[in-house]
Short mmCIF file of N, CA, C and O in Angstrom, two decimals:
data_model
loop_
_atom_site.label_atom_id
_atom_site.label_comp_id
_atom_site.label_asym_id
_atom_site.label_seq_id
_atom_site.Cartn_x
_atom_site.Cartn_y
_atom_site.Cartn_z
N MET M 261 -29.66 122.36 -75.72
CA MET M 261 -28.78 123.34 -76.17
C MET M 261 -27.52 122.99 -76.21
O MET M 261 -26.88 122.75 -75.34
N ILE M 262 -26.66 123.11 -77.36
CA ILE M 262 -25.31 122.59 -77.17
C ILE M 262 -24.49 124.04 -77.20
O ILE M 262 -24.50 124.84 -78.10
N ILE M 263 -23.62 124.24 -76.19
CA ILE M 263 -22.83 125.43 -75.98
C ILE M 263 -21.51 125.12 -75.84
O ILE M 263 -21.17 124.13 -74.98
N GLY M 264 -20.56 125.78 -76.24
CA GLY M 264 -19.04 125.43 -76.30
C GLY M 264 -18.78 124.24 -76.84
O GLY M 264 -17.33 123.73 -76.49
N ARG M 265 -19.43 123.72 -77.83
CA ARG M 265 -18.79 122.79 -78.87
C ARG M 265 -18.99 123.05 -80.26
O ARG M 265 -19.43 122.10 -81.04
N GLY M 266 -18.70 124.20 -80.63
CA GLY M 266 -18.62 124.57 -81.79
C GLY M 266 -20.08 125.42 -82.30
O GLY M 266 -20.12 125.58 -83.51
N VAL M 267 -20.92 125.38 -81.57
CA VAL M 267 -22.26 125.91 -81.80
C VAL M 267 -22.27 127.35 -81.19
O VAL M 267 -22.00 127.51 -80.12
N SER M 268 -22.37 128.21 -82.18
CA SER M 268 -22.70 129.68 -81.82
C SER M 268 -23.95 130.38 -81.88
O SER M 268 -24.52 129.80 -82.86
N TYR M 269 -24.28 131.25 -81.23
CA TYR M 269 -25.64 131.99 -81.44
C TYR M 269 -25.41 133.41 -81.83
O TYR M 269 -26.47 134.16 -81.95
N CYS M 270 -24.29 133.91 -81.78
CA CYS M 270 -24.02 135.57 -82.28
C CYS M 270 -22.96 135.74 -83.15
O CYS M 270 -21.72 135.33 -82.83
N ALA M 271 -23.36 136.03 -84.37
CA ALA M 271 -22.28 136.31 -85.38
C ALA M 271 -21.32 137.23 -85.12
O ALA M 271 -20.11 137.13 -85.34
N THR M 272 -21.53 138.35 -84.41
CA THR M 272 -20.95 139.56 -84.29
C THR M 272 -19.91 139.32 -82.96
O THR M 272 -18.86 139.44 -82.86
N CYS M 273 -20.70 138.71 -82.05
CA CYS M 273 -19.71 138.13 -80.78
C CYS M 273 -18.71 137.34 -81.05
O CYS M 273 -17.77 137.62 -80.37
N ASP M 274 -18.88 136.27 -81.83
CA ASP M 274 -18.01 135.31 -82.05
C ASP M 274 -17.19 135.55 -83.43
O ASP M 274 -16.68 134.48 -83.96
N ARG M 275 -17.24 136.53 -83.90
CA ARG M 275 -16.64 136.75 -85.26
C ARG M 275 -15.31 136.25 -85.43
O ARG M 275 -14.88 135.71 -86.64
N ASN M 276 -14.41 136.39 -84.49
CA ASN M 276 -13.10 135.96 -84.54
C ASN M 276 -12.98 134.35 -84.79
O ASN M 276 -11.83 133.90 -85.36
N LEU M 277 -13.96 133.69 -84.32
CA LEU M 277 -14.06 132.08 -84.46
C LEU M 277 -14.23 131.80 -86.14
O LEU M 277 -13.74 130.65 -86.37
N TYR M 278 -14.74 132.51 -86.85
CA TYR M 278 -15.12 132.47 -88.09
C TYR M 278 -14.16 132.61 -89.20
O TYR M 278 -14.07 132.26 -90.28
N LYS M 279 -13.04 133.64 -88.94
CA LYS M 279 -12.12 134.03 -90.01
C LYS M 279 -11.52 132.91 -90.66
O LYS M 279 -10.95 132.19 -90.04
N ASP M 280 -11.68 133.02 -91.95
CA ASP M 280 -10.92 131.95 -92.86
C ASP M 280 -11.32 130.47 -92.55
O ASP M 280 -10.63 129.64 -92.96
N CYS M 281 -12.43 130.23 -91.99
CA CYS M 281 -13.03 129.00 -91.61
C CYS M 281 -14.06 128.44 -92.48
O CYS M 281 -14.63 129.23 -93.29
N THR M 282 -14.32 127.31 -92.52
CA THR M 282 -15.36 126.63 -93.20
C THR M 282 -16.41 126.51 -92.11
O THR M 282 -16.11 125.88 -91.28
N ILE M 283 -17.72 127.20 -92.36
CA ILE M 283 -18.68 127.16 -91.34
C ILE M 283 -20.04 126.68 -91.91
O ILE M 283 -20.22 126.68 -93.09
N VAL M 284 -21.00 126.19 -90.91
CA VAL M 284 -22.37 126.06 -91.38
C VAL M 284 -23.32 126.98 -90.63
O VAL M 284 -23.29 127.17 -89.32
N VAL M 285 -24.14 127.48 -91.43
CA VAL M 285 -25.16 128.59 -90.86
C VAL M 285 -26.51 128.12 -91.02
O VAL M 285 -26.92 127.75 -92.10
N VAL M 286 -27.20 128.04 -89.89
CA VAL M 286 -28.71 127.63 -89.98
C VAL M 286 -29.62 128.93 -89.72
O VAL M 286 -29.31 129.71 -88.86
N CYS M 287 -30.43 129.39 -90.58
CA CYS M 287 -31.17 130.60 -90.64
C CYS M 287 -32.68 130.38 -90.75
O CYS M 287 -33.13 129.75 -91.60
N GLY M 288 -33.24 130.91 -89.66
CA GLY M 288 -34.76 130.80 -89.47
C GLY M 288 -35.68 131.83 -90.10
O GLY M 288 -36.87 131.63 -90.23
N SER M 289 -35.22 132.99 -90.60
CA SER M 289 -35.93 133.86 -91.06
C SER M 289 -35.17 134.76 -92.22
O SER M 289 -34.04 134.94 -92.07
N ILE M 290 -35.85 135.26 -93.19
CA ILE M 290 -35.21 135.90 -94.24
C ILE M 290 -34.70 137.39 -93.70
O ILE M 290 -33.58 137.84 -94.21
N GLU M 291 -35.33 137.85 -92.62
CA GLU M 291 -34.59 139.16 -91.99
C GLU M 291 -33.32 138.90 -91.55
O GLU M 291 -32.69 140.00 -91.20
N LYS M 292 -32.91 137.62 -91.05
CA LYS M 292 -31.63 137.37 -90.44
C LYS M 292 -30.50 137.08 -91.59
O LYS M 292 -29.32 136.71 -91.01
N GLU M 293 -30.98 137.05 -92.76
CA GLU M 293 -30.06 136.71 -93.97
C GLU M 293 -28.86 137.83 -93.89
O GLU M 293 -27.76 137.55 -94.25
N LEU M 294 -28.96 138.89 -93.22
CA LEU M 294 -28.00 139.94 -93.01
C LEU M 294 -26.53 139.29 -92.22
O LEU M 294 -25.52 139.57 -92.68
N GLU M 295 -27.07 138.37 -91.23
CA GLU M 295 -25.95 137.80 -90.59
C GLU M 295 -25.30 136.78 -91.34
O GLU M 295 -23.94 136.74 -91.18
N VAL M 296 -25.79 136.17 -92.22
CA VAL M 296 -25.22 135.22 -93.18
C VAL M 296 -24.38 135.94 -94.00
O VAL M 296 -23.27 135.39 -94.26
N ASP M 297 -24.80 137.00 -94.53
CA ASP M 297 -23.85 137.88 -95.45
C ASP M 297 -22.66 138.35 -94.72
O ASP M 297 -21.54 138.25 -95.15
N TYR M 298 -22.99 138.81 -93.40
CA TYR M 298 -21.86 139.32 -92.63
C TYR M 298 -20.61 138.07 -92.33
O TYR M 298 -19.58 138.21 -92.56
N LEU M 299 -21.38 136.85 -92.05
CA LEU M 299 -20.29 135.63 -91.79
C LEU M 299 -19.62 135.41 -93.18
O LEU M 299 -18.47 134.97 -93.14
N ALA M 300 -20.22 135.34 -94.35
CA ALA M 300 -19.67 135.18 -95.44
C ALA M 300 -18.48 136.27 -95.85
O ALA M 300 -17.50 135.58 -96.52
N ASN M 301 -18.56 137.17 -95.39
CA ASN M 301 -17.49 138.05 -95.60
C ASN M 301 -16.21 137.72 -94.52
O ASN M 301 -15.01 138.21 -94.66
N LEU M 302 -16.56 136.99 -93.59
CA LEU M 302 -15.52 136.52 -92.64
C LEU M 302 -14.90 135.20 -92.99
O LEU M 302 -13.56 134.78 -92.80
N ALA M 303 -15.79 134.15 -93.37
CA ALA M 303 -15.38 132.75 -93.27
C ALA M 303 -14.90 132.60 -94.80
O ALA M 303 -14.98 133.19 -95.84
N LYS M 304 -14.04 131.34 -94.90
CA LYS M 304 -13.61 130.96 -96.05
C LYS M 304 -14.74 130.33 -96.97
O LYS M 304 -14.84 130.67 -98.15
N THR M 305 -15.67 129.51 -96.36
CA THR M 305 -16.63 128.88 -97.17
C THR M 305 -17.86 128.68 -96.01
O THR M 305 -17.64 128.44 -94.99
N VAL M 306 -19.05 129.09 -96.49
CA VAL M 306 -20.26 128.88 -95.63
C VAL M 306 -21.35 128.15 -96.28
O VAL M 306 -21.72 128.08 -97.33
N TYR M 307 -21.50 126.90 -95.59
CA TYR M 307 -22.63 126.03 -96.01
C TYR M 307 -23.80 126.67 -95.37
O TYR M 307 -24.06 126.73 -94.13
N TYR M 308 -25.04 127.03 -95.99
CA TYR M 308 -25.98 127.83 -95.46
C TYR M 308 -27.29 126.86 -95.70
O TYR M 308 -27.88 126.63 -96.75
N PHE M 309 -27.95 126.73 -94.40
CA PHE M 309 -29.23 126.04 -94.54
C PHE M 309 -30.28 127.04 -94.02
O PHE M 309 -30.69 127.28 -92.97
N PRO M 310 -31.00 127.61 -95.17
CA PRO M 310 -32.05 128.41 -94.90
C PRO M 310 -33.43 127.59 -94.50
O PRO M 310 -33.50 126.40 -95.11
N LEU M 311 -34.02 127.93 -93.33
CA LEU M 311 -35.31 127.08 -92.95
C LEU M 311 -36.52 127.70 -93.63
O LEU M 311 -37.70 127.68 -93.04
N PHE M 312 -36.41 128.35 -94.81
CA PHE M 312 -37.53 129.18 -95.47
C PHE M 312 -37.22 129.00 -96.88
O PHE M 312 -36.13 128.74 -97.29
N LYS M 313 -38.15 129.35 -97.74
CA LYS M 313 -37.96 129.48 -99.29
C LYS M 313 -37.45 130.86 -99.50
O LYS M 313 -37.64 131.77 -98.82
N ASP M 314 -36.83 130.92 -101.00
CA ASP M 314 -36.65 132.19 -101.48
C ASP M 314 -35.45 132.90 -100.85
O ASP M 314 -35.42 134.12 -100.56
N SER M 315 -34.43 132.13 -100.51
CA SER M 315 -33.21 132.88 -100.06
C SER M 315 -32.58 133.74 -100.96
O SER M 315 -32.73 133.68 -102.16
N LYS M 316 -31.96 135.01 -100.62
CA LYS M 316 -31.54 136.00 -101.31
C LYS M 316 -29.98 136.07 -101.21
O LYS M 316 -29.34 136.90 -101.93
N ILE M 317 -29.51 135.18 -100.73
CA ILE M 317 -27.95 135.00 -100.42
C ILE M 317 -27.29 134.83 -101.97
O ILE M 317 -27.67 133.91 -102.59
N LYS M 318 -26.34 135.59 -102.43
CA LYS M 318 -25.65 135.59 -103.61
C LYS M 318 -24.14 135.37 -103.56
O LYS M 318 -23.52 135.49 -104.51
N ASN M 319 -23.49 135.39 -102.44
CA ASN M 319 -22.13 135.30 -102.25
C ASN M 319 -21.42 134.11 -102.83
O ASN M 319 -22.00 133.08 -102.61
N ASP M 320 -20.26 134.37 -103.54
CA ASP M 320 -19.54 133.23 -104.15
C ASP M 320 -19.21 132.20 -103.33
O ASP M 320 -19.00 131.03 -103.48
N ASN M 321 -18.91 132.24 -101.95
CA ASN M 321 -18.38 131.55 -100.86
C ASN M 321 -19.59 130.78 -100.21
O ASN M 321 -19.18 130.17 -99.27
N VAL M 322 -20.72 131.04 -100.50
CA VAL M 322 -21.87 130.56 -99.90
C VAL M 322 -22.41 129.45 -100.71
O VAL M 322 -22.92 129.57 -101.96
N ILE M 323 -22.49 128.21 -99.89
CA ILE M 323 -23.19 127.24 -100.77
C ILE M 323 -24.71 126.92 -99.97
O ILE M 323 -24.67 126.59 -98.67
N VAL M 324 -25.58 127.35 -100.73
CA VAL M 324 -27.06 127.15 -100.19
C VAL M 324 -27.37 125.52 -99.96
O VAL M 324 -27.44 125.04 -101.21
N VAL M 325 -27.76 125.08 -99.03
CA VAL M 325 -28.16 123.60 -98.87
C VAL M 325 -29.56 123.71 -98.58
O VAL M 325 -29.99 124.08 -97.40
N ASN M 326 -30.53 123.13 -99.32
CA ASN M 326 -32.00 123.09 -99.04
C ASN M 326 -32.45 121.76 -98.50
O ASN M 326 -33.69 121.68 -98.29
N ASP M 327 -31.52 121.03 -97.98
CA ASP M 327 -32.04 119.67 -97.40
C ASP M 327 -32.30 120.04 -95.89
O ASP M 327 -31.76 120.93 -95.28
N LYS M 328 -33.13 119.25 -95.35
CA LYS M 328 -33.28 119.18 -93.85
C LYS M 328 -32.23 118.87 -93.00
O LYS M 328 -31.33 117.87 -93.39
N ILE M 329 -32.01 119.54 -92.00
CA ILE M 329 -30.84 119.28 -90.96
C ILE M 329 -31.35 117.84 -90.19
O ILE M 329 -32.38 118.12 -89.61
N LYS M 330 -30.47 116.99 -90.08
CA LYS M 330 -30.97 115.67 -89.29
C LYS M 330 -30.38 115.77 -87.86
O LYS M 330 -30.98 115.44 -86.92
N GLU M 331 -29.23 116.20 -87.70
CA GLU M 331 -28.58 116.42 -86.45
C GLU M 331 -27.33 117.19 -86.36
O GLU M 331 -26.74 117.63 -87.53
N ILE M 332 -26.92 117.78 -85.18
CA ILE M 332 -25.84 118.50 -85.07
C ILE M 332 -24.80 117.63 -84.08
O ILE M 332 -25.22 117.32 -83.15
N ARG M 333 -23.60 117.35 -84.62
CA ARG M 333 -22.66 116.46 -83.99
C ARG M 333 -21.55 117.34 -83.56
O ARG M 333 -20.92 118.28 -84.36
N ASP M 334 -20.84 116.84 -82.36
CA ASP M 334 -19.64 117.56 -81.90
C ASP M 334 -18.42 116.40 -82.72
O ASP M 334 -18.25 115.34 -82.01
N GLU M 335 -17.72 116.90 -83.62
CA GLU M 335 -16.53 115.88 -84.03
C GLU M 335 -15.36 116.64 -84.10
O GLU M 335 -15.24 117.79 -84.27
#
């Protein structure tokens, strides 16, 4: 688990970190897409990796990426 290196697990707890930033969100279930929508209202741009088919996100600043995630790096 990567903690304290740019990886967060709580959209509401860490919301101030996302304001006007470009972020990446990985979501494992359609039920959690409300969190993605919440983050899209805070962040400048969201690169969204849904781990399921039929994402319902339609925000203008959300870029849905259907590729598999290979790694998460601290840069």
